[in-house]
GROMACS .gro file of C-alpha atoms in nm:
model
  188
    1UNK     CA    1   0.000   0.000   0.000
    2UNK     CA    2   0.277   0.254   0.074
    3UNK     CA    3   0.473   0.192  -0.203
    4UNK     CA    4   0.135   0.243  -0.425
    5UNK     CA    5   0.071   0.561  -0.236
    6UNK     CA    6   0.423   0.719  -0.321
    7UNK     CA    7   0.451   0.611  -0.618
    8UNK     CA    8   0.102   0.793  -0.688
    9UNK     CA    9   0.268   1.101  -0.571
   10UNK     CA   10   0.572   1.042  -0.783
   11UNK     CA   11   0.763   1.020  -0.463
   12UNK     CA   12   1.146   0.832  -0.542
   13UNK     CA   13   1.217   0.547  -0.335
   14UNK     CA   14   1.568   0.518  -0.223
   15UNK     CA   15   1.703   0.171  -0.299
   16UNK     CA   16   1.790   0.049   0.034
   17UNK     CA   17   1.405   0.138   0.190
   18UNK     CA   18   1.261  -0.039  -0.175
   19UNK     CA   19   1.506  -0.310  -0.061
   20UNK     CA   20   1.332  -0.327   0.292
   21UNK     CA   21   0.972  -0.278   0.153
   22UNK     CA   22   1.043  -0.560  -0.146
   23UNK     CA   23   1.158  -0.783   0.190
   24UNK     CA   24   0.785  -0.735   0.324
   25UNK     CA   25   0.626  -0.793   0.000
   26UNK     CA   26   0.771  -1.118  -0.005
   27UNK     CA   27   0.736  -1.202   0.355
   28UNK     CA   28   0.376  -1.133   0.322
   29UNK     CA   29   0.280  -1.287   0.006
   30UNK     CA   30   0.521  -1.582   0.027
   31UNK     CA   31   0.748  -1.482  -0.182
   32UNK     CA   32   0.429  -1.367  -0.409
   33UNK     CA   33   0.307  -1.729  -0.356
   34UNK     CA   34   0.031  -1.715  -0.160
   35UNK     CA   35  -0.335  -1.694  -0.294
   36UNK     CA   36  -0.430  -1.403  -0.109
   37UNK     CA   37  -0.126  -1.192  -0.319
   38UNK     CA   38  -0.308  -0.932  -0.536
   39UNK     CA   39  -0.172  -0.807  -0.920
   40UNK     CA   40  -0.087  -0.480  -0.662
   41UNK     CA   41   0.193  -0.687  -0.460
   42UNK     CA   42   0.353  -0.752  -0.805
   43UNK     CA   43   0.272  -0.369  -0.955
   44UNK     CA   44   0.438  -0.287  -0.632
   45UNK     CA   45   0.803  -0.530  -0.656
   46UNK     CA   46   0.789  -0.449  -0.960
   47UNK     CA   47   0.820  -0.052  -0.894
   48UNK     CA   48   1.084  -0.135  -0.582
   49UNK     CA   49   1.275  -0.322  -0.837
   50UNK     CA   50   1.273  -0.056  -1.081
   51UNK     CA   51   1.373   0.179  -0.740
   52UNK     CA   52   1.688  -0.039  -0.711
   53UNK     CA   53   1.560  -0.277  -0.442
   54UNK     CA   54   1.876  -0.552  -0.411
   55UNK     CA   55   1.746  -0.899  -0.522
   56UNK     CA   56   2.108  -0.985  -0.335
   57UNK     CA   57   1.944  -0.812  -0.008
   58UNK     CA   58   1.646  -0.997  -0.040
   59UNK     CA   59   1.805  -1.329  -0.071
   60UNK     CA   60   2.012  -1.226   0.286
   61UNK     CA   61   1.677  -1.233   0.459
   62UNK     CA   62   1.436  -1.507   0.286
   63UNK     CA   63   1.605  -1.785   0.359
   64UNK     CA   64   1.569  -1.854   0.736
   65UNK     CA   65   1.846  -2.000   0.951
   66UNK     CA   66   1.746  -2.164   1.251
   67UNK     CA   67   1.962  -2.200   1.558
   68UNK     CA   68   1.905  -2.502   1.747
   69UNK     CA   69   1.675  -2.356   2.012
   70UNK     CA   70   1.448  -2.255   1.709
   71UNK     CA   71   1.483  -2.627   1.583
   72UNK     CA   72   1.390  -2.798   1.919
   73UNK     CA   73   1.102  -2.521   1.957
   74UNK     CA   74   0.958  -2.640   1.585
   75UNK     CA   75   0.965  -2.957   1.741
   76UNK     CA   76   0.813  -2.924   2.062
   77UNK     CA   77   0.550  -2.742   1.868
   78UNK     CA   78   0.491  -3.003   1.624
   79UNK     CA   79   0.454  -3.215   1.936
   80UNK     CA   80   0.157  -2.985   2.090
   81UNK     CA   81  -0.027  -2.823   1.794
   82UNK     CA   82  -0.367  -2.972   1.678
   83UNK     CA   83  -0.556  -2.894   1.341
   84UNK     CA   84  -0.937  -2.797   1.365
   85UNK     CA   85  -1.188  -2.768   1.126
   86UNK     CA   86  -1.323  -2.411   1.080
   87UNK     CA   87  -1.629  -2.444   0.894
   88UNK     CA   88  -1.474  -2.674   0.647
   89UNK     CA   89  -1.129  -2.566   0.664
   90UNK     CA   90  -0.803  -2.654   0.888
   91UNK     CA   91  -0.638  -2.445   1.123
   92UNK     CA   92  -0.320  -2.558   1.287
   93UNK     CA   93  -0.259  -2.404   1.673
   94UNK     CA   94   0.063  -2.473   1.853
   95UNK     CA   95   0.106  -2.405   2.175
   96UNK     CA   96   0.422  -2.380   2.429
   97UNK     CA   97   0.498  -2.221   2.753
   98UNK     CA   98   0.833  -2.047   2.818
   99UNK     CA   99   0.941  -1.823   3.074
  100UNK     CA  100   1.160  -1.559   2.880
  101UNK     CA  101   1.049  -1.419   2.552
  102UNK     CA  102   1.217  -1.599   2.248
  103UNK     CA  103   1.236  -1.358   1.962
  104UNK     CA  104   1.195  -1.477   1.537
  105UNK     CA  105   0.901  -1.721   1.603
  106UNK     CA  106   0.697  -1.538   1.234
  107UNK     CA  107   0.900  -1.764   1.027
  108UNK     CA  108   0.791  -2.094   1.254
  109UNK     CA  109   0.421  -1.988   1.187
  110UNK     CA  110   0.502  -2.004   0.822
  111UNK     CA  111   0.654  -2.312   0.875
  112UNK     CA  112   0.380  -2.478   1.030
  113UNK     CA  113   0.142  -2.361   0.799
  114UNK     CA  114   0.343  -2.545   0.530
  115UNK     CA  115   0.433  -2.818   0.733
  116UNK     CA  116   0.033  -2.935   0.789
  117UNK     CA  117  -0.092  -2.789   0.464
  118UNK     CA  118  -0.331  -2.610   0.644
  119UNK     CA  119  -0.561  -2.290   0.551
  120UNK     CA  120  -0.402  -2.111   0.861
  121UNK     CA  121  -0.155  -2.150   1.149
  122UNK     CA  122  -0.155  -2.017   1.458
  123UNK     CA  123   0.119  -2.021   1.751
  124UNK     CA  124   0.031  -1.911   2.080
  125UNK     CA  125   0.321  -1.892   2.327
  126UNK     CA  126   0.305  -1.779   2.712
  127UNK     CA  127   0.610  -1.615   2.745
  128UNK     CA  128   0.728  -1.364   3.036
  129UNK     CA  129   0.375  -1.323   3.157
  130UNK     CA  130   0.239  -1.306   2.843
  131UNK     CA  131   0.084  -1.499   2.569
  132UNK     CA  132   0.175  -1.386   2.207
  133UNK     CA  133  -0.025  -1.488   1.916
  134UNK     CA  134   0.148  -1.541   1.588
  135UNK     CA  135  -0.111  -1.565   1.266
  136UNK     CA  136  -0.042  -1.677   0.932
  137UNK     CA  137  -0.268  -1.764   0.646
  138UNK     CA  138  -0.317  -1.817   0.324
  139UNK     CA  139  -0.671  -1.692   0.151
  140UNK     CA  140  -0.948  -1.820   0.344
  141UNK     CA  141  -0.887  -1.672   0.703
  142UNK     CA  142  -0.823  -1.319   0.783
  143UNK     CA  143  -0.618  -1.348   1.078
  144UNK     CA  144  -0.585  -0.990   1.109
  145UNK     CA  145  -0.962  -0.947   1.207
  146UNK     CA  146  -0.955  -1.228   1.394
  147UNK     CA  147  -0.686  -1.115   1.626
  148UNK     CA  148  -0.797  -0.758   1.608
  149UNK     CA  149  -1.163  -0.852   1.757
  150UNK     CA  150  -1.012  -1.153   1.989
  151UNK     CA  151  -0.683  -0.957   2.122
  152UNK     CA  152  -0.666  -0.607   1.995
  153UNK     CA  153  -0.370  -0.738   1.771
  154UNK     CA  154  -0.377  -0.674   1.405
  155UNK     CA  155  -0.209  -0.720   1.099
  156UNK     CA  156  -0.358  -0.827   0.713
  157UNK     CA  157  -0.545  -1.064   0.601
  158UNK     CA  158  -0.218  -1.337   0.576
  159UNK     CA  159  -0.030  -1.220   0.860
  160UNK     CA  160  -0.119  -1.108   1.238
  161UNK     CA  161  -0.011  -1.040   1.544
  162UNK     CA  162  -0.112  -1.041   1.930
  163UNK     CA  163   0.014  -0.988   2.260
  164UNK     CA  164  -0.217  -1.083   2.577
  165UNK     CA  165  -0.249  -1.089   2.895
  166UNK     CA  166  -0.484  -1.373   2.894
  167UNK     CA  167  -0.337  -1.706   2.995
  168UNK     CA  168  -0.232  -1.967   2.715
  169UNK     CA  169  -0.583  -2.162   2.772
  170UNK     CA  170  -0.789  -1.842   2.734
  171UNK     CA  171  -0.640  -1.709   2.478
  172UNK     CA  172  -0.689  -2.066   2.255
  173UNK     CA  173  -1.049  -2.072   2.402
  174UNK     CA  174  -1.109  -1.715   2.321
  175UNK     CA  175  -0.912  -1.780   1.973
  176UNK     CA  176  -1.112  -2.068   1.830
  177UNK     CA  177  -1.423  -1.875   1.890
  178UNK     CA  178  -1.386  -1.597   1.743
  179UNK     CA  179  -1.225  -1.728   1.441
  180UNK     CA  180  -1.517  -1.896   1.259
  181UNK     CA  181  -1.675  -1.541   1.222
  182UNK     CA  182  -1.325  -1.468   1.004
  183UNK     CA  183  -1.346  -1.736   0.756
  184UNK     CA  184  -1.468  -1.721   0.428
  185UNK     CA  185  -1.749  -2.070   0.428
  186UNK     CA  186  -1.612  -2.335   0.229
  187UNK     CA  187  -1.831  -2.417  -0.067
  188UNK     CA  188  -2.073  -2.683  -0.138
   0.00000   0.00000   0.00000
């Protein structure tokens, strides 16, 4: 949307800020993979290309590389999450308790979104006092909404964010019903 905006005003883009905004187009979409990415998210890396965004850059950032405590934490998620059926489509939640906050845990969720083939992913960790709620999706949940109305968190549709002070069971409770109101029915 930004990039849209200024380049509506003729604005210039310096290359190393269409370098960072190219690196959230891609985050967001999926590396323009996802079926909620729009003909804009392409107008747009198109125009941040054409700005001098650094495919080199990009590269630096895309490809996550997980230390082990990430590693053992995909696992010990893996271990706890459970998919449910939303109105005719999965959702993945993991859950795990930890008492300091472990930063990075964005790329996870996209991890176990792909790792279950499911419509969306959640992670919901209790972490120094808190319980954080990472949301990914691809087209049929809005997370964003979801979270927004559940947590006050926000995001888009793809992507979200939350940060609680409900505890871990709460927050899933409060989570799984709220979300059927952000899904789009499946069709029959």
């Amino acid at each position: 949307i930004l990039t849209l905006l200024l380049t509506s005003q003729n604005i210039a883009i310096p290359p190393e800020l269409a370098s960072l905004a190219l690196l959230g187009i891609h985050d967001d979409t999926g590396s323009l993979s996802y079926p909620s990415t729009k003909s804009e998210d392409y107008d747009a890396a198109a125009h941040l290309l054409r700005a001098g965004a650094s495919l080199e850059f990009l590269q630096t950032f895309l490809r996550e590389e997980y230390d082990t405590s990430h590693r053992e934490l995909f696992a010990s998620m893996l271990e706890n999450s459970h998919t449910h059926d939303i109105l005719g489509h999965s959702a993945v939640l993991a859950t795990f308790r930890q008492e300091t906050y472990i930063p990075g845990l964005a790329p996870l969720c996209n991890e176990l979104l792909e790792f279950y083939h499911s419509e969306a992913a959640f992670i919901l960790a209790e972490m120094a006092d808190k319980t954080f709620i990472i949301a990914r999706s691809r087209s049929t949940f809005d997370v964003a909404k979801t979270l927004e109305k559940a947590f006050d968190g926000g995001g888009h549709p793809s992507a979200g964010f939350a940060r609680t002070e409900l505890s871990l069971e709460t927050a899933k409770k409060k989570l799984l019903e709220t979300l059927p109101r952000y899904v789009t029915p499946e069709l029959t």
